[in-house]
Coordinates of C-alpha atoms in Angstrom, one line a residue:
Chain A
M1 CA 208.7 162.9 -120.5
R2 CA 205.8 165.3 -120.2
P3 CA 206.7 169.0 -120.8
L4 CA 207.1 171.2 -117.7
K5 CA 204.1 173.4 -117.2
I6 CA 205.3 177.0 -116.9
A7 CA 203.7 180.4 -116.3
I8 CA 205.0 183.9 -117.0
I9 CA 204.4 186.3 -114.1
G10 CA 204.6 190.0 -115.2
F11 CA 203.6 190.3 -118.8
G12 CA 205.4 193.3 -120.2
K13 CA 207.5 194.0 -123.3
I14 CA 210.4 191.6 -122.4
A15 CA 207.9 188.8 -121.7
A16 CA 206.1 189.2 -125.1
D17 CA 209.3 189.8 -127.1
Q18 CA 211.7 187.3 -125.6
H19 CA 210.2 184.8 -123.1
V20 CA 207.1 183.7 -125.0
P21 CA 209.0 182.8 -128.2
A22 CA 211.9 181.2 -126.3
I23 CA 209.4 179.0 -124.3
A24 CA 207.4 178.2 -127.5
G25 CA 210.7 177.1 -129.2
N26 CA 211.6 174.7 -126.3
A27 CA 209.8 171.3 -126.4
R28 CA 210.5 170.8 -122.7
F29 CA 208.1 173.6 -121.7
D30 CA 204.4 174.2 -122.1
L31 CA 203.3 177.7 -121.4
V32 CA 200.0 177.3 -119.6
A33 CA 199.3 180.6 -118.0
T34 CA 200.3 184.3 -117.7
V35 CA 199.9 186.8 -114.9
S36 CA 199.4 190.5 -115.7
R37 CA 197.4 193.3 -114.2
S38 CA 196.4 194.4 -117.7
S39 CA 195.6 190.8 -118.9
S40 CA 198.0 191.5 -121.8
G41 CA 199.1 187.8 -122.2
A42 CA 195.5 186.5 -122.0
H43 CA 195.7 184.7 -125.4
L44 CA 198.4 182.4 -124.1
G45 CA 196.6 179.9 -121.9
Q46 CA 194.9 180.8 -118.6
S47 CA 195.1 184.4 -117.6
F48 CA 195.3 185.9 -114.1
T49 CA 195.8 189.3 -112.6
S50 CA 197.8 188.1 -109.5
H51 CA 200.3 185.4 -108.8
T52 CA 198.2 184.4 -105.8
D53 CA 195.3 183.6 -108.1
L54 CA 197.6 181.7 -110.4
L55 CA 199.0 179.5 -107.5
E56 CA 195.4 178.8 -106.3
A57 CA 194.0 177.9 -109.7
V58 CA 196.8 176.0 -111.5
T59 CA 197.7 173.2 -109.1
D60 CA 199.8 171.2 -111.5
L61 CA 202.3 174.0 -112.4
D62 CA 206.0 173.1 -112.5
A63 CA 207.7 176.4 -113.0
V64 CA 207.4 180.2 -113.3
A65 CA 209.3 182.9 -115.1
I66 CA 209.1 186.1 -113.1
T67 CA 209.5 189.1 -115.5
T68 CA 208.0 191.9 -113.4
P69 CA 210.0 195.0 -112.4
P70 CA 212.7 194.0 -109.9
G71 CA 211.1 195.7 -106.9
V72 CA 208.2 193.1 -106.5
R73 CA 210.0 189.9 -107.5
Y74 CA 210.9 188.8 -104.0
E75 CA 207.3 188.9 -102.7
I76 CA 206.3 186.8 -105.7
A77 CA 209.2 184.4 -105.8
R78 CA 209.0 183.4 -102.2
P79 CA 205.5 181.8 -102.3
C80 CA 206.3 180.2 -105.7
I81 CA 209.3 178.4 -104.2
E82 CA 207.4 177.5 -101.1
R83 CA 204.7 176.0 -103.4
G84 CA 207.4 173.7 -104.9
L85 CA 207.9 175.5 -108.2
H86 CA 211.1 176.0 -110.1
V87 CA 211.7 179.8 -110.5
L88 CA 213.4 181.8 -113.2
L89 CA 214.1 185.4 -112.5
E90 CA 214.7 188.2 -115.0
K91 CA 217.8 190.3 -114.3
P92 CA 218.5 191.9 -111.8
P93 CA 217.2 189.1 -109.6
S94 CA 216.2 191.5 -106.8
V95 CA 216.8 195.0 -105.5
T96 CA 218.7 194.0 -102.5
L97 CA 221.3 191.4 -101.8
S98 CA 219.5 190.1 -98.7
D99 CA 216.4 189.3 -100.8
I100 CA 218.2 187.1 -103.3
H101 CA 220.3 185.5 -100.6
D102 CA 217.1 184.5 -98.8
L103 CA 215.5 183.1 -102.0
A104 CA 218.6 181.1 -102.7
C105 CA 218.6 179.6 -99.2
L106 CA 214.9 178.8 -99.5
A107 CA 215.3 177.1 -102.9
D108 CA 218.1 174.9 -101.5
A109 CA 215.8 174.0 -98.5
E110 CA 212.9 173.2 -100.8
E111 CA 215.1 171.4 -103.3
R112 CA 213.8 173.5 -106.2
T113 CA 215.7 175.2 -109.0
L114 CA 216.2 179.0 -108.7
F115 CA 217.8 180.5 -111.7
A116 CA 218.9 184.1 -111.5
T117 CA 219.4 184.9 -115.2
W118 CA 221.7 187.4 -116.8
H119 CA 220.5 187.2 -120.4
A120 CA 223.4 189.0 -121.9
R121 CA 225.7 186.2 -120.8
H122 CA 223.9 183.8 -123.1
N123 CA 225.0 185.5 -126.3
P124 CA 227.3 183.1 -128.3
A125 CA 229.9 185.9 -128.8
V126 CA 230.1 186.3 -125.0
E127 CA 230.8 182.6 -124.6
A128 CA 233.5 182.8 -127.3
A129 CA 235.1 185.9 -125.6
A130 CA 235.3 183.9 -122.3
K131 CA 237.1 181.1 -124.1
A132 CA 239.5 183.5 -125.7
L133 CA 240.4 185.1 -122.4
A134 CA 240.5 181.9 -120.2
G135 CA 243.7 181.6 -118.1
K136 CA 245.2 184.8 -119.6
R137 CA 246.8 187.6 -117.6
I138 CA 245.1 191.0 -118.4
A139 CA 246.9 194.2 -119.4
D140 CA 243.9 196.6 -119.3
M141 CA 240.2 196.8 -119.8
Q142 CA 237.8 199.5 -121.1
V143 CA 234.0 199.1 -120.8
V144 CA 231.8 201.7 -122.5
W145 CA 228.0 201.5 -122.1
H146 CA 226.7 204.8 -123.4
E147 CA 223.1 205.3 -124.4
D148 CA 220.2 207.8 -124.4
V149 CA 217.8 207.2 -121.6
R150 CA 215.1 209.2 -123.4
K151 CA 215.2 206.7 -126.2
W152 CA 215.2 203.5 -124.2
H153 CA 213.1 204.5 -121.1
P154 CA 210.8 207.2 -122.4
G155 CA 208.7 208.6 -119.5
Q156 CA 209.7 205.8 -117.1
Q157 CA 209.9 207.2 -113.6
W158 CA 210.7 204.0 -111.7
I159 CA 214.3 203.9 -112.9
W160 CA 215.0 207.1 -111.0
E161 CA 213.3 206.0 -107.7
P162 CA 214.9 204.1 -104.8
G163 CA 215.7 200.6 -106.0
G164 CA 215.3 201.7 -109.7
F165 CA 219.0 201.2 -110.3
G166 CA 219.2 204.2 -112.7
V167 CA 222.1 203.8 -115.2
F168 CA 222.9 200.5 -113.5
D169 CA 219.8 199.0 -115.0
P170 CA 221.4 198.6 -118.4
G171 CA 224.9 198.9 -116.8
I172 CA 224.4 195.7 -114.9
N173 CA 224.2 193.9 -118.3
A174 CA 227.8 195.1 -118.9
L175 CA 228.8 193.9 -115.5
S176 CA 227.2 190.6 -116.1
I177 CA 229.2 190.1 -119.3
V178 CA 232.5 191.3 -117.8
T179 CA 232.2 189.0 -114.8
K180 CA 231.5 186.1 -117.2
I181 CA 234.4 186.7 -119.5
F182 CA 237.1 188.2 -117.2
P183 CA 239.6 185.4 -116.2
G184 CA 239.7 186.3 -112.5
P185 CA 237.9 188.3 -109.7
L186 CA 237.1 191.9 -110.2
F187 CA 236.9 194.5 -107.4
V188 CA 235.6 198.0 -107.4
K189 CA 238.3 200.4 -106.3
A190 CA 236.6 203.7 -107.0
A191 CA 233.3 204.9 -108.4
A192 CA 232.1 208.4 -109.3
L193 CA 228.3 208.5 -109.4
S194 CA 226.4 211.3 -111.1
Y195 CA 222.8 211.9 -109.7
P196 CA 220.2 214.1 -111.3
D197 CA 219.0 216.7 -108.7
D198 CA 215.5 215.2 -108.8
A199 CA 216.5 211.5 -108.8
Q200 CA 217.5 208.9 -106.2
T201 CA 219.6 206.8 -108.6
P202 CA 222.5 207.8 -110.9
V203 CA 222.4 208.8 -114.5
A204 CA 226.1 208.0 -115.0
A205 CA 228.8 206.1 -113.3
E206 CA 232.6 206.0 -113.8
I207 CA 234.1 202.9 -112.2
G208 CA 237.7 201.8 -111.6
F209 CA 238.3 198.1 -111.2
A210 CA 241.3 196.1 -109.9
S211 CA 242.1 192.4 -110.1
P212 CA 244.9 190.1 -109.0
V213 CA 245.2 188.9 -112.6
A214 CA 245.5 192.4 -114.1
D215 CA 248.3 194.8 -114.5
G216 CA 247.0 198.1 -115.9
A217 CA 244.0 200.3 -115.7
M218 CA 240.5 198.9 -115.8
H219 CA 237.7 201.3 -116.4
C220 CA 234.0 201.2 -116.9
S221 CA 231.9 204.2 -118.1
L222 CA 228.2 204.0 -117.8
D223 CA 226.3 207.0 -119.1
W224 CA 222.7 207.6 -120.0
R225 CA 223.2 211.1 -121.4
R226 CA 224.4 210.1 -124.9
P227 CA 221.8 210.8 -127.6
D228 CA 224.8 210.7 -130.1
G229 CA 227.4 208.0 -130.3
E230 CA 225.6 205.2 -128.5
E231 CA 228.0 202.4 -127.7
W232 CA 228.0 199.1 -125.8
T233 CA 231.6 197.8 -126.0
I234 CA 234.0 195.8 -123.8
T235 CA 237.7 195.9 -124.8
I236 CA 240.2 193.7 -123.0
R237 CA 243.9 193.5 -123.8
T238 CA 245.8 190.5 -122.6
A239 CA 249.4 190.7 -121.3
D240 CA 250.4 188.5 -124.2
G241 CA 249.1 191.1 -126.7
L242 CA 245.7 189.9 -127.7
T243 CA 242.8 192.5 -128.0
V244 CA 239.4 190.9 -127.3
R245 CA 236.5 193.3 -128.1
L246 CA 232.8 192.7 -127.7
E247 CA 230.6 195.2 -129.6
D248 CA 226.8 195.7 -129.7
G249 CA 226.3 194.7 -126.1
G250 CA 227.8 191.3 -126.5
G251 CA 226.4 190.6 -130.0
R252 CA 229.8 190.7 -131.9
L253 CA 233.2 189.5 -131.0
L254 CA 236.4 190.9 -132.6
I255 CA 239.9 189.5 -131.8
D256 CA 242.7 191.8 -132.9
G257 CA 240.1 193.6 -135.0
V258 CA 239.0 190.5 -136.9
E259 CA 235.3 189.6 -136.4
Q260 CA 234.8 186.0 -135.1
A261 CA 232.0 183.7 -136.1
A262 CA 229.9 182.9 -133.1
E263 CA 226.8 181.0 -133.6
G264 CA 224.2 179.8 -131.1
I265 CA 220.5 179.5 -130.5
G266 CA 220.2 183.1 -129.2
E267 CA 220.1 184.7 -125.7
Y268 CA 216.7 183.8 -124.4
P269 CA 216.4 180.3 -126.1
D270 CA 219.8 179.6 -124.4
V271 CA 218.4 181.0 -121.0
Y272 CA 215.6 178.4 -121.2
R273 CA 217.9 175.6 -122.3
A274 CA 220.0 176.4 -119.2
F275 CA 216.9 176.5 -117.0
V276 CA 215.9 172.9 -118.2
Q277 CA 219.4 171.7 -117.6
L278 CA 219.4 173.1 -114.0
I279 CA 216.0 171.5 -113.3
D280 CA 217.2 168.2 -114.7
E281 CA 220.4 168.4 -112.5
R282 CA 218.4 169.5 -109.5
R283 CA 220.6 172.5 -109.1
S284 CA 220.2 176.2 -108.7
L285 CA 222.3 178.9 -110.3
V286 CA 222.3 182.2 -108.4
D287 CA 225.3 184.3 -109.3
V288 CA 224.9 187.6 -107.4
T289 CA 228.3 189.0 -108.6
P290 CA 226.9 191.7 -111.0
L291 CA 224.5 193.0 -108.3
R292 CA 227.3 192.9 -105.7
L293 CA 229.5 195.1 -107.9
V294 CA 226.6 197.6 -108.1
A295 CA 226.3 197.6 -104.3
D296 CA 230.1 198.0 -104.0
C297 CA 229.9 201.1 -106.3
L298 CA 227.4 202.5 -103.9
L299 CA 229.4 201.6 -100.8
I300 CA 232.6 203.3 -101.9
G301 CA 231.4 205.8 -104.6
T302 CA 231.5 209.5 -104.6
R303 CA 228.3 211.3 -105.4
Q304 CA 227.7 214.5 -107.3
N305 CA 224.5 216.3 -108.4
V306 CA 224.3 217.1 -112.1
G307 CA 221.1 219.0 -112.8
P308 CA 217.7 217.7 -113.8
T309 CA 216.9 214.2 -115.2
P310 CA 217.2 214.0 -119.0
R311 CA 213.7 214.3 -120.6
Chain B
M1 CA 250.7 172.4 -77.5
R2 CA 252.9 175.4 -78.3
P3 CA 251.0 178.8 -78.3
L4 CA 250.1 180.3 -81.7
K5 CA 252.4 183.1 -82.6
I6 CA 250.3 186.1 -83.5
A7 CA 251.0 189.7 -84.7
I8 CA 248.7 192.7 -84.6
I9 CA 248.7 194.7 -87.8
G10 CA 247.5 198.3 -87.3
F11 CA 248.2 199.5 -83.8
G12 CA 245.6 202.1 -83.0
K13 CA 243.4 202.7 -79.9
I14 CA 241.3 199.5 -80.4
A15 CA 244.4 197.3 -80.6
A16 CA 246.0 198.8 -77.5
D17 CA 242.7 198.9 -75.5
Q18 CA 241.2 195.6 -76.5
H19 CA 243.3 193.2 -78.6
V20 CA 246.5 193.3 -76.6
P21 CA 244.8 192.5 -73.2
A22 CA 242.6 189.8 -74.8
I23 CA 245.6 188.1 -76.4
A24 CA 247.6 188.4 -73.2
G25 CA 244.8 186.7 -71.3
N26 CA 244.6 183.8 -73.7
A27 CA 247.2 181.1 -73.1
R28 CA 246.8 179.7 -76.6
F29 CA 248.3 182.9 -78.1
D30 CA 251.8 184.5 -78.0
L31 CA 251.9 188.1 -79.2
V32 CA 255.3 188.2 -81.0
A33 CA 255.1 191.3 -83.2
T34 CA 253.2 194.5 -84.1
V35 CA 252.9 196.6 -87.2
S36 CA 252.3 200.3 -87.0
R37 CA 253.5 203.2 -89.1
S38 CA 254.1 205.1 -85.9
S39 CA 255.8 202.1 -84.0
S40 CA 253.2 202.6 -81.3
G41 CA 253.2 198.9 -80.3
A42 CA 257.0 198.6 -80.2
H43 CA 257.2 197.4 -76.6
L44 CA 255.2 194.2 -77.5
G45 CA 257.8 192.0 -79.2
Q46 CA 259.2 192.8 -82.7
S47 CA 258.0 196.0 -84.3
F48 CA 257.5 196.7 -88.0
T49 CA 256.2 199.6 -90.0
S50 CA 254.7 197.5 -92.8
H51 CA 253.0 194.0 -93.0
T52 CA 255.4 193.2 -95.9
D53 CA 258.4 193.6 -93.5
L54 CA 256.6 191.5 -90.9
L55 CA 255.9 188.6 -93.3
E56 CA 259.5 188.7 -94.4
A57 CA 261.1 188.8 -91.0
V58 CA 258.9 186.6 -88.8
T59 CA 258.8 183.3 -90.7
D60 CA 257.2 181.2 -87.9
L61 CA 254.1 183.3 -87.5
D62 CA 250.8 181.5 -87.2
A63 CA 248.2 184.2 -87.2
V64 CA 247.5 187.9 -87.5
A65 CA 244.8 190.3 -86.2
I66 CA 244.2 193.1 -88.7
T67 CA 243.0 196.2 -86.8
T68 CA 243.7 198.9 -89.4
P69 CA 241.0 201.1 -90.8
P70 CA 238.8 199.0 -93.1
G71 CA 239.9 200.6 -96.4
V72 CA 243.4 198.9 -96.4
R73 CA 242.4 195.5 -94.8
Y74 CA 242.0 193.6 -98.1
E75 CA 245.4 194.5 -99.4
I76 CA 247.0 193.3 -96.1
A77 CA 244.8 190.2 -95.6
R78 CA 245.3 188.7 -99.0
P79 CA 249.1 188.2 -98.7
C80 CA 248.7 187.0 -95.1
I81 CA 246.3 184.2 -96.1
E82 CA 248.5 183.4 -99.1
R83 CA 251.4 183.0 -96.7
G84 CA 249.4 180.4 -94.8
L85 CA 248.4 182.6 -91.8
H86 CA 245.1 182.5 -89.9
V87 CA 243.5 185.9 -90.1
L88 CA 241.2 187.8 -87.7
L89 CA 239.6 191.0 -89.1
E90 CA 238.2 193.8 -87.0
K91 CA 234.7 194.9 -88.0
P92 CA 233.6 195.8 -90.7
P93 CA 235.7 193.2 -92.5
S94 CA 236.1 195.2 -95.7
V95 CA 234.7 198.2 -97.5
T96 CA 233.1 196.2 -100.3
L97 CA 231.3 192.9 -100.4
S98 CA 233.5 191.6 -103.3
D99 CA 236.7 192.1 -101.2
I100 CA 235.5 190.0 -98.3
H101 CA 234.0 187.4 -100.7
D102 CA 237.4 187.0 -102.3
L103 CA 239.2 186.7 -99.0
A104 CA 236.7 184.0 -97.9
C105 CA 237.2 182.0 -101.1
L106 CA 241.0 182.3 -100.7
A107 CA 241.0 181.2 -97.1
D108 CA 238.9 178.1 -98.1
A109 CA 241.4 177.4 -100.9
E110 CA 244.4 177.8 -98.6
E111 CA 242.7 175.9 -95.8
R112 CA 243.3 178.7 -93.3
T113 CA 240.9 180.3 -90.8
L114 CA 239.5 183.6 -91.7
F115 CA 237.4 185.2 -88.9
A116 CA 235.4 188.3 -89.7
T117 CA 234.6 189.5 -86.2
W118 CA 231.7 191.5 -85.0
H119 CA 232.8 192.2 -81.4
A120 CA 229.4 193.4 -80.2
R121 CA 228.0 189.9 -80.8
H122 CA 230.4 188.6 -78.1
N123 CA 228.7 190.4 -75.3
P124 CA 227.2 187.9 -72.9
A125 CA 223.9 189.9 -72.7
V126 CA 223.6 189.5 -76.5
E127 CA 224.0 185.8 -76.3
A128 CA 221.3 185.7 -73.6
A129 CA 219.0 187.9 -75.8
A130 CA 219.4 185.5 -78.7
K131 CA 218.4 182.6 -76.5
A132 CA 215.4 184.4 -75.1
L133 CA 214.2 185.1 -78.7
A134 CA 215.0 181.8 -80.3
G135 CA 212.1 180.3 -82.2
K136 CA 209.7 183.1 -81.3
R137 CA 207.4 185.0 -83.7
I138 CA 208.1 188.8 -83.5
A139 CA 205.5 191.5 -83.0
D140 CA 207.7 194.6 -83.5
M141 CA 211.2 195.9 -83.2
Q142 CA 212.8 199.3 -82.4
V143 CA 216.6 199.9 -82.7
V144 CA 217.9 203.3 -81.6
W145 CA 221.6 204.1 -82.0
H146 CA 221.9 207.8 -81.3
E147 CA 225.3 209.4 -80.4
D148 CA 227.4 212.5 -80.9
V149 CA 229.9 212.1 -83.7
R150 CA 231.9 215.1 -82.3
K151 CA 232.5 213.1 -79.1
W152 CA 233.4 209.8 -80.6
H153 CA 235.2 210.8 -83.8
P154 CA 236.7 214.2 -83.1
G155 CA 238.3 215.6 -86.2
Q156 CA 238.2 212.3 -88.0
Q157 CA 237.7 213.0 -91.7
W158 CA 237.9 209.4 -93.0
I159 CA 234.4 208.6 -91.7
W160 CA 232.9 211.1 -94.2
E161 CA 234.9 209.9 -97.2
P162 CA 233.9 207.2 -99.7
G163 CA 234.1 203.9 -98.0
G164 CA 234.2 205.6 -94.6
F165 CA 230.7 204.2 -93.7
G166 CA 229.6 207.4 -91.9
V167 CA 226.9 206.7 -89.3
F168 CA 227.0 203.0 -90.4
D169 CA 230.4 202.7 -88.8
P170 CA 228.8 202.5 -85.3
G171 CA 225.5 201.5 -86.8
I172 CA 226.9 198.3 -88.2
N173 CA 227.4 197.2 -84.5
A174 CA 223.7 197.5 -84.0
L175 CA 223.1 195.6 -87.2
S176 CA 225.6 192.9 -86.1
I177 CA 223.7 192.4 -82.8
V178 CA 220.2 192.5 -84.4
T179 CA 221.2 189.9 -87.0
K180 CA 222.6 187.7 -84.2
I181 CA 219.5 187.8 -81.9
F182 CA 216.7 188.1 -84.4
P183 CA 215.1 184.7 -84.9
G184 CA 214.8 184.8 -88.7
P185 CA 216.0 186.7 -91.7
L186 CA 215.8 190.5 -91.9
F187 CA 215.3 192.6 -95.1
V188 CA 215.7 196.2 -95.7
K189 CA 212.4 197.5 -97.1
A190 CA 213.1 201.2 -97.0
A191 CA 215.9 203.6 -95.9
A192 CA 216.1 207.4 -95.6
L193 CA 219.7 208.5 -95.7
S194 CA 220.8 212.0 -94.5
Y195 CA 224.1 213.2 -96.0
P196 CA 225.9 216.3 -94.9
D197 CA 226.5 218.6 -97.9
D198 CA 230.2 218.2 -97.6
A199 CA 230.3 214.4 -97.0
Q200 CA 230.1 211.2 -99.1
T201 CA 228.7 209.1 -96.3
P202 CA 225.5 209.6 -94.2
V203 CA 225.2 211.3 -90.8
A204 CA 221.9 209.6 -90.1
A205 CA 219.8 206.7 -91.5
E206 CA 216.2 205.7 -90.8
I207 CA 215.7 202.1 -91.8
G208 CA 212.5 200.0 -92.1
F209 CA 212.9 196.2 -92.0
A210 CA 210.7 193.3 -92.8
S211 CA 210.9 189.6 -92.0
P212 CA 208.8 186.5 -92.7
V213 CA 208.8 185.8 -88.9
A214 CA 207.5 189.3 -87.9
D215 CA 204.1 190.9 -87.9
G216 CA 204.5 194.6 -87.1
A217 CA 206.8 197.5 -87.7
M218 CA 210.5 197.1 -87.4
H219 CA 212.5 200.3 -87.4
C220 CA 216.1 201.3 -86.9
S221 CA 217.2 204.8 -86.2
L222 CA 220.9 205.7 -86.6
D223 CA 221.8 209.3 -85.8
W224 CA 225.1 210.9 -85.2
R225 CA 223.7 214.3 -84.4
R226 CA 222.7 213.6 -80.8
P227 CA 224.9 215.4 -78.2
D228 CA 222.1 215.0 -75.7
G229 CA 220.3 211.8 -75.0
E230 CA 222.8 209.3 -76.4
E231 CA 221.2 205.9 -76.6
W232 CA 222.1 202.4 -77.9
T233 CA 219.1 200.2 -77.5
I234 CA 217.4 197.3 -79.2
T235 CA 213.8 196.6 -78.2
I236 CA 212.0 193.5 -79.6
R237 CA 208.5 192.5 -78.6
T238 CA 207.5 188.9 -79.3
A239 CA 204.1 187.8 -80.5
D240 CA 203.5 186.0 -77.2
G241 CA 204.0 189.2 -75.2
L242 CA 207.7 189.2 -74.1
T243 CA 209.7 192.4 -74.3
V244 CA 213.4 191.8 -74.8
R245 CA 215.5 194.9 -74.5
L246 CA 219.3 195.4 -74.9
E247 CA 220.7 198.6 -73.5
D248 CA 224.2 200.2 -73.5
G249 CA 225.1 198.8 -77.0
G250 CA 224.5 195.2 -75.9
G251 CA 225.9 195.5 -72.4
R252 CA 222.6 195.0 -70.5
L253 CA 219.6 192.7 -71.1
L254 CA 216.2 193.4 -69.7
I255 CA 213.3 191.0 -70.2
D256 CA 209.9 192.6 -69.4
G257 CA 211.8 195.4 -67.7
V258 CA 213.7 193.1 -65.4
E259 CA 217.5 193.1 -65.7
Q260 CA 219.0 189.7 -66.4
A261 CA 222.3 188.4 -65.1
A262 CA 224.6 187.7 -68.0
E263 CA 228.1 186.8 -67.2
G264 CA 231.0 186.0 -69.6
I265 CA 234.6 186.7 -70.2
G266 CA 234.0 189.9 -72.1
E267 CA 233.7 190.9 -75.7
Y268 CA 237.3 190.7 -77.0
P269 CA 238.4 187.8 -74.8
D270 CA 235.4 185.9 -76.3
V271 CA 236.5 187.0 -79.8
Y272 CA 239.9 185.4 -79.3
R273 CA 238.3 182.3 -77.6
A274 CA 236.2 181.9 -80.8
F275 CA 239.3 182.5 -83.0
V276 CA 241.1 179.6 -81.3
Q277 CA 238.1 177.3 -81.6
L278 CA 237.8 178.1 -85.4
I279 CA 241.5 177.4 -85.9
D280 CA 241.2 174.1 -84.0
E281 CA 238.2 173.1 -86.0
R282 CA 239.9 174.2 -89.3
R283 CA 237.0 176.4 -90.1
S284 CA 236.4 180.0 -91.2
L285 CA 233.6 182.2 -90.0
V286 CA 232.7 185.0 -92.4
D287 CA 229.2 186.4 -91.8
V288 CA 228.7 189.3 -94.2
T289 CA 225.1 189.9 -93.2
P290 CA 225.6 193.2 -91.3
L291 CA 227.7 194.6 -94.2
R292 CA 225.1 193.4 -96.8
L293 CA 222.3 195.2 -94.9
V294 CA 224.4 198.4 -95.2
A295 CA 224.8 197.8 -98.9
D296 CA 221.0 197.1 -99.2
C297 CA 220.3 200.5 -97.5
L298 CA 222.4 202.2 -100.1
L299 CA 220.8 200.2 -102.9
I300 CA 217.2 201.2 -102.1
G301 CA 217.7 204.3 -99.8
T302 CA 216.5 207.8 -100.5
R303 CA 219.1 210.5 -100.0
Q304 CA 218.7 214.0 -98.7
N305 CA 221.3 216.7 -98.0
V306 CA 221.2 218.1 -94.5
G307 CA 223.7 220.9 -94.2
P308 CA 227.4 220.8 -93.1
T309 CA 229.0 217.9 -91.2
P310 CA 228.7 218.3 -87.4
R311 CA 231.9 219.9 -86.0

């Protein structure tokens, strides 16, 4: 079987750090081109400054990984699918639910694979947590995703703009893990959203969830104003007394305080393993649940202004 | 065939004005009970003050129409579907997308009909507009939904609260018509949302749309601050030069300025005709597109504060 010829569109930090080595480590893919306005991936095969040029020049391409900021992904993904390419999207797949719904319909119609990835779900500890919780009734849940926006997004203005997601940009990783491991549906029942005076997206969100399989309180705290005590944890207690806790953003699993061994090939290598499997099975995988929960927070949330953006 | 025994849950103005006569005029239904905290539908069969009491007492019920405010519909609809009833939901079907997604999955699993209604789509002029536009390429579109909130929602506080939808409460009718008649998908590209200082939901929204089947500008103006010059119109020009215009909220159709005859049984009678058809075909109809467009406006909209709520 000849390898699938793949191109990376949008060559930023995540492409260089994660997508390039994951593709290089997968014998089923051959990275033949990159697209970047700054030509930053130029050493990796053919180099283009627009996806239009790529689609014109590389006629035997099989797939693309779109790793641009979310706001432009739809306009890029649509012609790629129409051209008959399999498409992998970084998270979040789009900035609106209508955009990703349309891409999913188009991929079905064109019989191509569309893979809306949530990389945090591909951590082996997350898979192990899902197994530990499967079929259980839930007592309560606490999600804490606290970090310092100045450290992780220095000088980045797009996160504060419409469609920039704000604290939901990292927070959607937490939601993607929770919706993977939680043994039932989750509903947003209340959300308190804190907006900087000079921003269109929130810097913090306190979310209350409900579920038909849960009895007690379920809370999620997303906060970008925490230079001290950064924390990325999900703690779920089951009705039969188990405490399942993910730490380090899904990197470590503790059950009743005891760390569990969880080995795997790593997040992004597993993303590409799953992409190959979907292509082989002629299927798409487009789970919009994490993005829908963000939309639900905005549909029923209360808003308060909280001073200037952290700088 | 014996008539389907139906109950109305939530007996407010819309139930009395629209649902009761529509059910009375449909031989396939027999209205056997109502649920209302104030017992306001008590003269129409058995009367209950909670849906739990209804489900306990009326064991041979076939269907329910849920016409409460949207915020409580999910908690009522779920046990009704679980009890094996067919469920009709007033618009909007829920306050979050996760809620209605879950109800749709549950109805599929229980093999019951769930019908998320958009009554404005059942106007005969709307159906005629859809036929006039089918398969056409679009030049541009203008939606104007301007009204006086003080006239239509006097003293109602819930519209301003989280999940109250604000100007999207009537505006979602416009979106439900547009998504029915527009001959292709519609995407929110920009939204400017105006919030009263003391409200959690907007009093006005200016929305820009895009579509792969349209060439020019597509704009929607929702505004609740218009005591003079109320207007509910949708004007769509096709690339081949036709002007299709709906006036009076979908009540009148004009093509190139000439009013078209459009006759039918009326909005709510047609809603119940469709409900029977769905039940007979053992299908559900849950189109979340209008609600998803509202969520998309909130996902990518800009917000500005505009003074106190109109009183």
